[in-house]
mmCIF file of N, CA and C in Angstrom:
data_model
loop_
_atom_site.group_PDB
_atom_site.id
_atom_site.type_symbol
_atom_site.label_atom_id
_atom_site.label_comp_id
_atom_site.label_asym_id
_atom_site.label_seq_id
_atom_site.Cartn_x
_atom_site.Cartn_y
_atom_site.Cartn_z
ATOM 1 N N MET A 133 30.427 26.499 5.535
ATOM 2 C CA MET A 133 31.678 26.150 5.024
ATOM 3 C C MET A 133 32.726 26.485 6.160
ATOM 4 N N THR A 134 33.638 25.564 6.448
ATOM 5 C CA THR A 134 34.627 25.772 7.493
ATOM 6 C C THR A 134 35.972 26.029 6.742
ATOM 7 N N GLN A 135 36.694 26.964 7.254
ATOM 8 C CA GLN A 135 37.981 27.276 6.693
ATOM 9 C C GLN A 135 38.958 26.201 6.889
ATOM 10 N N SER A 136 39.877 26.024 5.984
ATOM 11 C CA SER A 136 41.011 25.083 6.167
ATOM 12 C C SER A 136 42.290 25.888 6.246
ATOM 13 N N THR A 137 43.281 25.326 6.791
ATOM 14 C CA THR A 137 44.520 26.040 6.908
ATOM 15 C C THR A 137 45.172 26.074 5.475
ATOM 16 N N PRO A 138 45.517 27.289 5.071
ATOM 17 C CA PRO A 138 46.099 27.420 3.680
ATOM 18 C C PRO A 138 47.602 27.046 3.638
ATOM 19 N N GLU A 139 48.131 26.665 2.550
ATOM 20 C CA GLU A 139 49.527 26.456 2.407
ATOM 21 C C GLU A 139 50.264 27.757 2.209
ATOM 22 N N LYS A 140 49.581 28.774 1.729
ATOM 23 C CA LYS A 140 50.127 30.080 1.575
ATOM 24 C C LYS A 140 49.297 31.085 2.347
ATOM 25 N N ILE A 141 49.821 32.285 2.517
ATOM 26 C CA ILE A 141 48.971 33.301 3.097
ATOM 27 C C ILE A 141 47.759 33.541 2.176
ATOM 28 N N THR A 142 46.644 33.666 2.796
ATOM 29 C CA THR A 142 45.390 33.971 1.936
ATOM 30 C C THR A 142 44.896 35.282 2.403
ATOM 31 N N LEU A 143 44.707 36.261 1.546
ATOM 32 C CA LEU A 143 44.114 37.567 1.866
ATOM 33 C C LEU A 143 42.704 37.574 1.262
ATOM 34 N N TYR A 144 41.650 37.767 2.182
ATOM 35 C CA TYR A 144 40.369 37.912 1.738
ATOM 36 C C TYR A 144 40.053 39.410 1.869
ATOM 37 N N GLY A 145 39.687 39.958 0.723
ATOM 38 C CA GLY A 145 39.331 41.391 0.637
ATOM 39 C C GLY A 145 38.371 41.780 -0.446
ATOM 40 N N THR A 146 38.459 43.053 -0.850
ATOM 41 C CA THR A 146 37.620 43.565 -1.962
ATOM 42 C C THR A 146 38.454 44.476 -2.737
ATOM 43 N N ALA A 147 38.026 44.795 -3.982
ATOM 44 C CA ALA A 147 38.771 45.730 -4.830
ATOM 45 C C ALA A 147 38.683 47.133 -4.281
ATOM 46 N N TRP A 148 37.567 47.526 -3.659
ATOM 47 C CA TRP A 148 37.375 48.900 -3.183
ATOM 48 C C TRP A 148 38.003 49.197 -1.808
ATOM 49 N N CYS A 149 38.517 48.278 -1.116
ATOM 50 C CA CYS A 149 38.911 48.477 0.317
ATOM 51 C C CYS A 149 40.397 49.038 0.413
ATOM 52 N N GLY A 150 40.532 50.156 1.025
ATOM 53 C CA GLY A 150 41.807 50.850 1.124
ATOM 54 C C GLY A 150 42.725 50.023 2.029
ATOM 55 N N ASP A 151 42.216 49.434 3.118
ATOM 56 C CA ASP A 151 43.044 48.625 3.999
ATOM 57 C C ASP A 151 43.517 47.389 3.304
ATOM 58 N N CYS A 152 42.697 46.782 2.403
ATOM 59 C CA CYS A 152 43.097 45.635 1.612
ATOM 60 C C CYS A 152 44.253 46.012 0.662
ATOM 61 N N HIS A 153 44.133 47.147 0.000
ATOM 62 C CA HIS A 153 45.232 47.607 -0.883
ATOM 63 C C HIS A 153 46.494 47.769 -0.108
ATOM 64 N N ARG A 154 46.440 48.430 1.062
ATOM 65 C CA ARG A 154 47.647 48.517 1.849
ATOM 66 C C ARG A 154 48.307 47.236 2.214
ATOM 67 N N SER A 155 47.412 46.250 2.656
ATOM 68 C CA SER A 155 47.964 44.906 3.029
ATOM 69 C C SER A 155 48.621 44.259 1.812
ATOM 70 N N ARG A 156 47.966 44.359 0.640
ATOM 71 C CA ARG A 156 48.594 43.804 -0.554
ATOM 72 C C ARG A 156 49.906 44.445 -0.866
ATOM 73 N N LEU A 157 50.046 45.689 -0.700
ATOM 74 C CA LEU A 157 51.358 46.343 -0.922
ATOM 75 C C LEU A 157 52.426 45.885 0.048
ATOM 76 N N VAL A 158 51.987 45.653 1.338
ATOM 77 C CA VAL A 158 53.041 45.179 2.300
ATOM 78 C C VAL A 158 53.451 43.767 1.904
ATOM 79 N N LEU A 159 52.490 42.962 1.496
ATOM 80 C CA LEU A 159 52.822 41.556 1.108
ATOM 81 C C LEU A 159 53.808 41.625 -0.144
ATOM 82 N N LYS A 160 53.419 42.440 -1.065
ATOM 83 C CA LYS A 160 54.252 42.516 -2.327
ATOM 84 C C LYS A 160 55.669 43.127 -2.026
ATOM 85 N N LYS A 161 55.760 44.105 -1.255
ATOM 86 C CA LYS A 161 57.016 44.755 -0.863
ATOM 87 C C LYS A 161 57.896 43.702 -0.184
ATOM 88 N N ASN A 162 57.370 42.814 0.613
ATOM 89 C CA ASN A 162 58.169 41.775 1.269
ATOM 90 C C ASN A 162 58.266 40.468 0.449
ATOM 91 N N GLU A 163 57.858 40.552 -0.845
ATOM 92 C CA GLU A 163 58.058 39.445 -1.731
ATOM 93 C C GLU A 163 57.373 38.182 -1.186
ATOM 94 N N ILE A 164 56.169 38.394 -0.678
ATOM 95 C CA ILE A 164 55.436 37.223 -0.058
ATOM 96 C C ILE A 164 54.499 36.654 -1.158
ATOM 97 N N ASP A 165 54.573 35.446 -1.431
ATOM 98 C CA ASP A 165 53.690 34.730 -2.391
ATOM 99 C C ASP A 165 52.353 34.458 -1.639
ATOM 100 N N TYR A 166 51.209 35.042 -2.087
ATOM 101 C CA TYR A 166 50.010 34.858 -1.397
ATOM 102 C C TYR A 166 48.831 34.684 -2.334
ATOM 103 N N VAL A 167 47.748 34.258 -1.750
ATOM 104 C CA VAL A 167 46.476 34.116 -2.547
ATOM 105 C C VAL A 167 45.599 35.252 -2.223
ATOM 106 N N ASP A 168 45.057 35.929 -3.168
ATOM 107 C CA ASP A 168 44.224 37.151 -3.047
ATOM 108 C C ASP A 168 42.796 36.744 -3.507
ATOM 109 N N ILE A 169 41.816 36.753 -2.584
ATOM 110 C CA ILE A 169 40.471 36.348 -2.883
ATOM 111 C C ILE A 169 39.535 37.551 -2.632
ATOM 112 N N ASP A 170 38.815 37.920 -3.658
ATOM 113 C CA ASP A 170 37.824 39.031 -3.572
ATOM 114 C C ASP A 170 36.534 38.386 -3.123
ATOM 115 N N ILE A 171 36.013 38.844 -1.925
ATOM 116 C CA ILE A 171 34.842 38.257 -1.437
ATOM 117 C C ILE A 171 33.532 38.781 -2.127
ATOM 118 N N ASP A 172 33.684 39.914 -2.801
ATOM 119 C CA ASP A 172 32.408 40.453 -3.497
ATOM 120 C C ASP A 172 31.978 39.404 -4.519
ATOM 121 N N GLY A 173 30.739 38.933 -4.479
ATOM 122 C CA GLY A 173 30.301 37.992 -5.391
ATOM 123 C C GLY A 173 30.715 36.534 -5.159
ATOM 124 N N ASN A 174 31.464 36.349 -4.091
ATOM 125 C CA ASN A 174 31.995 34.957 -3.889
ATOM 126 C C ASN A 174 31.490 34.594 -2.487
ATOM 127 N N LYS A 175 30.275 33.896 -2.396
ATOM 128 C CA LYS A 175 29.605 33.587 -1.123
ATOM 129 C C LYS A 175 30.482 32.729 -0.292
ATOM 130 N N ASP A 176 31.232 31.715 -0.857
ATOM 131 C CA ASP A 176 32.023 30.810 -0.046
ATOM 132 C C ASP A 176 33.164 31.559 0.735
ATOM 133 N N ALA A 177 33.762 32.468 -0.047
ATOM 134 C CA ALA A 177 34.838 33.312 0.566
ATOM 135 C C ALA A 177 34.250 34.257 1.632
ATOM 136 N N GLU A 178 33.064 34.847 1.317
ATOM 137 C CA GLU A 178 32.446 35.710 2.298
ATOM 138 C C GLU A 178 32.118 35.001 3.532
ATOM 139 N N GLN A 179 31.679 33.697 3.428
ATOM 140 C CA GLN A 179 31.352 32.851 4.527
ATOM 141 C C GLN A 179 32.540 32.645 5.414
ATOM 142 N N ILE A 180 33.667 32.390 4.854
ATOM 143 C CA ILE A 180 34.898 32.223 5.646
ATOM 144 C C ILE A 180 35.204 33.443 6.440
ATOM 145 N N VAL A 181 35.131 34.629 5.804
ATOM 146 C CA VAL A 181 35.364 35.884 6.508
ATOM 147 C C VAL A 181 34.391 36.069 7.644
ATOM 148 N N LEU A 182 33.171 35.724 7.463
ATOM 149 C CA LEU A 182 32.126 35.850 8.568
ATOM 150 C C LEU A 182 32.522 34.907 9.674
ATOM 151 N N GLU A 183 32.892 33.707 9.438
ATOM 152 C CA GLU A 183 33.295 32.753 10.479
ATOM 153 C C GLU A 183 34.457 33.175 11.190
ATOM 154 N N VAL A 184 35.513 33.647 10.510
ATOM 155 C CA VAL A 184 36.695 34.136 11.235
ATOM 156 C C VAL A 184 36.435 35.295 12.144
ATOM 157 N N ASN A 185 35.500 36.205 11.709
ATOM 158 C CA ASN A 185 35.277 37.438 12.353
ATOM 159 C C ASN A 185 34.036 37.510 13.104
ATOM 160 N N GLY A 186 33.519 36.413 13.637
ATOM 161 C CA GLY A 186 32.326 36.325 14.504
ATOM 162 C C GLY A 186 31.079 36.997 13.860
ATOM 163 N N GLY A 187 30.915 36.787 12.541
ATOM 164 C CA GLY A 187 29.766 37.347 11.869
ATOM 165 C C GLY A 187 29.958 38.711 11.201
ATOM 166 N N SER A 188 31.177 39.306 11.318
ATOM 167 C CA SER A 188 31.392 40.570 10.697
ATOM 168 C C SER A 188 32.150 40.396 9.392
ATOM 169 N N ARG A 189 31.713 41.172 8.375
ATOM 170 C CA ARG A 189 32.236 41.068 7.024
ATOM 171 C C ARG A 189 33.455 42.108 7.052
ATOM 172 N N SER A 190 34.405 41.819 7.785
ATOM 173 C CA SER A 190 35.563 42.764 7.892
ATOM 174 C C SER A 190 36.718 42.311 7.004
ATOM 175 N N VAL A 191 37.237 43.270 6.203
ATOM 176 C CA VAL A 191 38.350 43.014 5.372
ATOM 177 C C VAL A 191 39.358 44.072 5.435
ATOM 178 N N PRO A 192 40.645 43.753 5.188
ATOM 179 C CA PRO A 192 41.136 42.412 4.918
ATOM 180 C C PRO A 192 41.090 41.467 6.057
ATOM 181 N N THR A 193 40.848 40.226 5.723
ATOM 182 C CA THR A 193 40.964 39.133 6.702
ATOM 183 C C THR A 193 42.134 38.269 6.078
ATOM 184 N N ILE A 194 43.171 38.039 6.861
ATOM 185 C CA ILE A 194 44.333 37.326 6.379
ATOM 186 C C ILE A 194 44.494 36.083 7.205
ATOM 187 N N ILE A 195 44.617 34.951 6.488
ATOM 188 C CA ILE A 195 44.837 33.598 7.154
ATOM 189 C C ILE A 195 46.254 33.136 6.733
ATOM 190 N N PHE A 196 46.949 32.832 7.792
ATOM 191 C CA PHE A 196 48.304 32.361 7.571
ATOM 192 C C PHE A 196 48.410 30.869 7.619
ATOM 193 N N PRO A 197 49.586 30.292 7.036
ATOM 194 C CA PRO A 197 49.707 28.880 7.056
ATOM 195 C C PRO A 197 49.720 28.172 8.390
ATOM 196 N N ASP A 198 49.967 28.929 9.422
ATOM 197 C CA ASP A 198 49.995 28.343 10.777
ATOM 198 C C ASP A 198 48.647 28.252 11.364
ATOM 199 N N GLY A 199 47.580 28.862 10.649
ATOM 200 C CA GLY A 199 46.228 28.865 11.121
ATOM 201 C C GLY A 199 45.902 30.150 11.753
ATOM 202 N N SER A 200 46.817 31.087 12.064
ATOM 203 C CA SER A 200 46.486 32.223 12.783
ATOM 204 C C SER A 200 45.911 33.251 11.682
ATOM 205 N N THR A 201 45.173 34.209 12.229
ATOM 206 C CA THR A 201 44.446 35.232 11.366
ATOM 207 C C THR A 201 44.709 36.568 11.871
ATOM 208 N N MET A 202 44.549 37.542 10.893
ATOM 209 C CA MET A 202 44.601 38.956 11.275
ATOM 210 C C MET A 202 43.474 39.542 10.535
ATOM 211 N N THR A 203 42.707 40.495 11.141
ATOM 212 C CA THR A 203 41.701 41.287 10.517
ATOM 213 C C THR A 203 41.965 42.752 10.593
ATOM 214 N N GLU A 204 41.872 43.385 9.439
ATOM 215 C CA GLU A 204 42.214 44.749 9.318
ATOM 216 C C GLU A 204 43.493 45.213 10.014
ATOM 217 N N PRO A 205 44.666 44.475 9.787
ATOM 218 C CA PRO A 205 45.886 44.844 10.506
ATOM 219 C C PRO A 205 46.472 46.168 9.937
ATOM 220 N N SER A 206 47.169 46.862 10.785
ATOM 221 C CA SER A 206 47.873 48.050 10.341
ATOM 222 C C SER A 206 49.088 47.535 9.564
ATOM 223 N N ARG A 207 49.754 48.471 8.928
ATOM 224 C CA ARG A 207 50.963 48.057 8.178
ATOM 225 C C ARG A 207 52.039 47.503 9.142
ATOM 226 N N ARG A 208 52.169 48.175 10.295
ATOM 227 C CA ARG A 208 53.167 47.745 11.225
ATOM 228 C C ARG A 208 52.787 46.239 11.805
ATOM 229 N N GLU A 209 51.530 46.074 12.083
ATOM 230 C CA GLU A 209 51.094 44.820 12.625
ATOM 231 C C GLU A 209 51.387 43.692 11.652
ATOM 232 N N LEU A 210 51.142 43.951 10.392
ATOM 233 C CA LEU A 210 51.317 42.934 9.353
ATOM 234 C C LEU A 210 52.827 42.732 9.183
ATOM 235 N N GLU A 211 53.593 43.739 9.139
ATOM 236 C CA GLU A 211 55.002 43.536 8.959
ATOM 237 C C GLU A 211 55.619 42.780 10.107
ATOM 238 N N ALA A 212 55.148 43.110 11.310
ATOM 239 C CA ALA A 212 55.604 42.325 12.498
ATOM 240 C C ALA A 212 55.305 40.861 12.373
ATOM 241 N N LYS A 213 54.125 40.552 11.953
ATOM 242 C CA LYS A 213 53.748 39.186 11.752
ATOM 243 C C LYS A 213 54.601 38.428 10.655
ATOM 244 N N LEU A 214 54.838 39.169 9.561
ATOM 245 C CA LEU A 214 55.705 38.556 8.467
ATOM 246 C C LEU A 214 57.131 38.329 9.023
ATOM 247 N N ALA A 215 57.545 39.230 9.882
ATOM 248 C CA ALA A 215 58.962 39.113 10.419
ATOM 249 C C ALA A 215 59.104 37.832 11.243
ATOM 250 N N GLU A 216 57.944 37.383 11.873
ATOM 251 C CA GLU A 216 57.957 36.227 12.767
ATOM 252 C C GLU A 216 57.964 34.887 11.908
ATOM 253 N N MET A 217 57.613 34.972 10.680
ATOM 254 C CA MET A 217 57.491 33.762 9.772
ATOM 255 C C MET A 217 58.884 33.255 9.286
#
């Protein structure tokens, strides 16, 4: 499965991931409308994460409408990216 460019920010993560929780909080704090996809039990979503990250199941993986991606961004890195949008 090949990823397509989303219309909204798409966050691929898990319920148990602390970095995912932090990224969700940053998006909510900045009032960003985004799609949150849990890859646990979702083989299609997991495959997208693997493709984006060269075979690594690294979360959060965030795909932006411009096609750019971030994997495991810090709070500052994510906030800087959002400021560019």
